PDB file of C-alpha atoms in Angstrom:
ATOM      1  CA  UNK A   1      -4.704  28.082 -41.879  1.00 93.00           C
ATOM      2  CA  UNK A   2      -2.473  26.357 -39.350  1.00 95.00           C
ATOM      3  CA  UNK A   3       1.108  27.156 -38.389  1.00 96.00           C
ATOM      4  CA  UNK A   4       2.237  23.757 -39.733  1.00 96.00           C
ATOM      5  CA  UNK A   5       1.182  24.925 -43.204  1.00 95.00           C
ATOM      6  CA  UNK A   6       2.937  28.298 -42.934  1.00 95.00           C
ATOM      7  CA  UNK A   7       6.138  27.534 -41.038  1.00 95.00           C
ATOM      8  CA  UNK A   8       9.545  27.010 -42.504  1.00 93.00           C
ATOM      9  CA  UNK A   9      10.975  23.615 -41.670  1.00 91.00           C
ATOM     10  CA  UNK A  10      14.489  24.895 -42.323  1.00 86.00           C
ATOM     11  CA  UNK A  11      15.653  25.262 -38.734  1.00 93.00           C
ATOM     12  CA  UNK A  12      19.175  26.491 -38.147  1.00 95.00           C
ATOM     13  CA  UNK A  13      20.403  25.324 -34.752  1.00 95.00           C
ATOM     14  CA  UNK A  14      23.595  26.729 -33.263  1.00 96.00           C
ATOM     15  CA  UNK A  15      25.371  26.439 -29.947  1.00 95.00           C
ATOM     16  CA  UNK A  16      25.809  29.189 -27.378  1.00 95.00           C
ATOM     17  CA  UNK A  17      29.555  29.477 -28.094  1.00 96.00           C
ATOM     18  CA  UNK A  18      29.117  30.414 -31.752  1.00 97.00           C
ATOM     19  CA  UNK A  19      30.339  33.936 -32.437  1.00 98.00           C
ATOM     20  CA  UNK A  20      27.889  36.437 -33.849  1.00 98.00           C
ATOM     21  CA  UNK A  21      29.870  36.429 -37.107  1.00 98.00           C
ATOM     22  CA  UNK A  22      29.541  32.651 -37.354  1.00 98.00           C
ATOM     23  CA  UNK A  23      25.822  32.864 -36.593  1.00 98.00           C
ATOM     24  CA  UNK A  24      25.327  35.628 -39.171  1.00 97.00           C
ATOM     25  CA  UNK A  25      27.232  33.660 -41.813  1.00 97.00           C
ATOM     26  CA  UNK A  26      25.124  30.555 -41.178  1.00 97.00           C
ATOM     27  CA  UNK A  27      21.863  32.540 -41.229  1.00 96.00           C
ATOM     28  CA  UNK A  28      22.907  34.243 -44.455  1.00 96.00           C
ATOM     29  CA  UNK A  29      23.932  30.980 -46.129  1.00 95.00           C
ATOM     30  CA  UNK A  30      20.590  29.378 -45.266  1.00 93.00           C
ATOM     31  CA  UNK A  31      18.624  32.575 -45.993  1.00 92.00           C
ATOM     32  CA  UNK A  32      16.924  32.595 -42.581  1.00 93.00           C
ATOM     33  CA  UNK A  33      16.434  35.440 -40.156  1.00 93.00           C
ATOM     34  CA  UNK A  34      16.784  33.490 -36.919  1.00 96.00           C
ATOM     35  CA  UNK A  35      18.683  30.620 -35.370  1.00 97.00           C
ATOM     36  CA  UNK A  36      17.587  28.314 -32.591  1.00 96.00           C
ATOM     37  CA  UNK A  37      20.224  28.339 -29.860  1.00 96.00           C
ATOM     38  CA  UNK A  38      20.422  25.026 -28.067  1.00 92.00           C
ATOM     39  CA  UNK A  39      22.135  25.385 -24.707  1.00 85.00           C
ATOM     40  CA  UNK A  40      21.700  22.281 -22.543  1.00 80.00           C
ATOM     41  CA  UNK A  41      23.754  23.862 -19.730  1.00 80.00           C
ATOM     42  CA  UNK A  42      21.444  26.886 -19.487  1.00 73.00           C
ATOM     43  CA  UNK A  43      18.287  24.835 -19.592  1.00 72.00           C
ATOM     44  CA  UNK A  44      17.125  24.632 -23.153  1.00 85.00           C
ATOM     45  CA  UNK A  45      16.197  26.525 -26.248  1.00 92.00           C
ATOM     46  CA  UNK A  46      16.558  30.192 -27.137  1.00 94.00           C
ATOM     47  CA  UNK A  47      16.513  32.263 -30.290  1.00 96.00           C
ATOM     48  CA  UNK A  48      19.044  34.568 -31.915  1.00 97.00           C
ATOM     49  CA  UNK A  49      17.701  36.833 -34.639  1.00 96.00           C
ATOM     50  CA  UNK A  50      19.237  39.033 -37.291  1.00 95.00           C
ATOM     51  CA  UNK A  51      18.062  41.987 -35.212  1.00 95.00           C
ATOM     52  CA  UNK A  52      20.100  40.737 -32.220  1.00 97.00           C
ATOM     53  CA  UNK A  53      23.219  40.674 -34.400  1.00 98.00           C
ATOM     54  CA  UNK A  54      22.435  44.122 -35.794  1.00 97.00           C
ATOM     55  CA  UNK A  55      21.981  45.630 -32.318  1.00 97.00           C
ATOM     56  CA  UNK A  56      25.310  44.216 -31.170  1.00 98.00           C
ATOM     57  CA  UNK A  57      27.183  45.545 -34.201  1.00 97.00           C
ATOM     58  CA  UNK A  58      25.408  48.895 -33.824  1.00 97.00           C
ATOM     59  CA  UNK A  59      26.697  49.097 -30.256  1.00 97.00           C
ATOM     60  CA  UNK A  60      30.242  48.668 -31.562  1.00 98.00           C
ATOM     61  CA  UNK A  61      30.674  45.135 -30.241  1.00 98.00           C
ATOM     62  CA  UNK A  62      33.025  42.823 -32.102  1.00 98.00           C
ATOM     63  CA  UNK A  63      31.089  40.068 -33.919  1.00 97.00           C
ATOM     64  CA  UNK A  64      34.226  37.905 -33.852  1.00 98.00           C
ATOM     65  CA  UNK A  65      34.328  37.825 -30.053  1.00 98.00           C
ATOM     66  CA  UNK A  66      30.676  38.239 -29.039  1.00 98.00           C
ATOM     67  CA  UNK A  67      29.054  34.875 -28.351  1.00 97.00           C
ATOM     68  CA  UNK A  68      25.514  33.856 -29.226  1.00 96.00           C
ATOM     69  CA  UNK A  69      24.624  33.117 -25.595  1.00 94.00           C
ATOM     70  CA  UNK A  70      25.085  36.784 -24.650  1.00 95.00           C
ATOM     71  CA  UNK A  71      22.491  37.869 -27.235  1.00 96.00           C
ATOM     72  CA  UNK A  72      20.043  34.988 -27.144  1.00 94.00           C
ATOM     73  CA  UNK A  73      16.448  35.505 -26.073  1.00 92.00           C
ATOM     74  CA  UNK A  74      15.697  32.751 -23.590  1.00 88.00           C
ATOM     75  CA  UNK A  75      12.189  33.737 -22.448  1.00 89.00           C
ATOM     76  CA  UNK A  76      10.799  32.442 -25.718  1.00 92.00           C
ATOM     77  CA  UNK A  77       7.152  32.097 -26.674  1.00 93.00           C
ATOM     78  CA  UNK A  78       6.747  28.833 -28.552  1.00 96.00           C
ATOM     79  CA  UNK A  79       4.062  27.963 -31.076  1.00 97.00           C
ATOM     80  CA  UNK A  80       2.719  24.526 -31.868  1.00 96.00           C
ATOM     81  CA  UNK A  81       1.983  23.215 -35.353  1.00 97.00           C
ATOM     82  CA  UNK A  82      -1.735  23.218 -34.530  1.00 97.00           C
ATOM     83  CA  UNK A  83      -1.926  26.949 -33.748  1.00 97.00           C
ATOM     84  CA  UNK A  84      -3.711  29.048 -36.317  1.00 97.00           C
ATOM     85  CA  UNK A  85      -1.669  31.684 -38.115  1.00 96.00           C
ATOM     86  CA  UNK A  86      -3.945  34.217 -36.398  1.00 96.00           C
ATOM     87  CA  UNK A  87      -2.805  32.924 -33.001  1.00 97.00           C
ATOM     88  CA  UNK A  88       0.821  33.147 -34.121  1.00 97.00           C
ATOM     89  CA  UNK A  89       0.338  36.701 -35.404  1.00 96.00           C
ATOM     90  CA  UNK A  90      -1.354  37.708 -32.148  1.00 97.00           C
ATOM     91  CA  UNK A  91       1.551  36.286 -30.103  1.00 97.00           C
ATOM     92  CA  UNK A  92       4.067  38.168 -32.258  1.00 96.00           C
ATOM     93  CA  UNK A  93       2.224  41.473 -31.969  1.00 96.00           C
ATOM     94  CA  UNK A  94       1.724  41.040 -28.220  1.00 96.00           C
ATOM     95  CA  UNK A  95       5.371  40.078 -27.634  1.00 94.00           C
ATOM     96  CA  UNK A  96       6.919  42.502 -30.126  1.00 93.00           C
ATOM     97  CA  UNK A  97       8.898  39.885 -32.067  1.00 93.00           C
ATOM     98  CA  UNK A  98       8.967  38.549 -35.641  1.00 94.00           C
ATOM     99  CA  UNK A  99       9.840  34.860 -35.248  1.00 96.00           C
ATOM    100  CA  UNK A 100       8.253  31.990 -33.327  1.00 96.00           C
ATOM    101  CA  UNK A 101       9.938  28.655 -32.763  1.00 96.00           C
ATOM    102  CA  UNK A 102       7.447  25.878 -33.441  1.00 97.00           C
ATOM    103  CA  UNK A 103       7.757  22.952 -31.050  1.00 95.00           C
ATOM    104  CA  UNK A 104       6.347  19.522 -31.755  1.00 94.00           C
ATOM    105  CA  UNK A 105       6.670  17.048 -28.886  1.00 92.00           C
ATOM    106  CA  UNK A 106       9.181  19.364 -27.216  1.00 88.00           C
ATOM    107  CA  UNK A 107      11.522  19.567 -30.222  1.00 90.00           C
ATOM    108  CA  UNK A 108      11.941  22.413 -32.736  1.00 93.00           C
ATOM    109  CA  UNK A 109       9.931  21.487 -35.836  1.00 94.00           C
ATOM    110  CA  UNK A 110      10.078  24.816 -37.603  1.00 95.00           C
ATOM    111  CA  UNK A 111      10.026  28.568 -37.370  1.00 96.00           C
ATOM    112  CA  UNK A 112       7.158  30.788 -38.386  1.00 96.00           C
ATOM    113  CA  UNK A 113       7.942  34.402 -39.200  1.00 94.00           C
ATOM    114  CA  UNK A 114       5.925  37.502 -39.923  1.00 94.00           C
ATOM    115  CA  UNK A 115       6.918  37.020 -43.575  1.00 92.00           C
ATOM    116  CA  UNK A 116       5.461  33.498 -43.552  1.00 93.00           C
ATOM    117  CA  UNK A 117       2.170  34.827 -42.208  1.00 93.00           C
ATOM    118  CA  UNK A 118       2.048  37.647 -44.749  1.00 92.00           C
ATOM    119  CA  UNK A 119       2.547  35.083 -47.525  1.00 89.00           C
ATOM    120  CA  UNK A 120      -0.453  33.152 -46.210  1.00 88.00           C
ATOM    121  CA  UNK A 121      -2.647  36.237 -46.191  1.00 86.00           C
ATOM    122  CA  UNK A 122      -1.518  37.678 -49.542  1.00 83.00           C
ATOM    123  CA  UNK A 123      -2.604  36.180 -52.842  1.00 73.00           C
ATOM    124  CA  UNK A 124       0.274  35.149 -55.062  1.00 68.00           C
ATOM    125  CA  UNK A 125       1.108  37.592 -57.833  1.00 60.00           C
ATOM    126  CA  UNK A 126       0.770  36.069 -61.304  1.00 59.00           C
ATOM    127  CA  UNK A 127       4.159  35.385 -62.882  1.00 56.00           C
ATOM    128  CA  UNK A 128       3.446  37.545 -65.930  1.00 54.00           C
ATOM    129  CA  UNK A 129       2.707  40.606 -63.806  1.00 53.00           C
ATOM    130  CA  UNK A 130       5.675  42.976 -63.618  1.00 52.00           C
ATOM    131  CA  UNK A 131       6.525  44.398 -60.178  1.00 54.00           C
ATOM    132  CA  UNK A 132       5.719  48.022 -59.557  1.00 52.00           C
ATOM    133  CA  UNK A 133       8.876  50.143 -59.428  1.00 56.00           C
ATOM    134  CA  UNK A 134       8.859  53.786 -58.343  1.00 53.00           C
ATOM    135  CA  UNK A 135      11.690  56.236 -58.462  1.00 57.00           C
TER     136      UNK A 135
END
């Protein structure tokens, strides 16, 4: 299976001046775990993840004053739509991250996450099957 078949095409793009609270609110509203940070002054595209926000808050930083640019990963590994999901998974394991920005002709076309890959490799549960709940 190829990344183009697994990726989410819902790409949240924010600017470097967004506060972490604004970024978190936008990610939550769109139900995504990462935002592409477009910063033309700093030379391109980075990524801000839910983990970046969590680390900042855990350090006691104020999400209303902390800006996305201070928490953005800029040394990003990019995937292409023609990568296999195995290649994407290998890049994630090697780099220790859970999201890959997918570029098509130099522009963000999607994001593929560990969750997307797991969905590809796990058969769908029949609708009539009740989830297993343990106490």
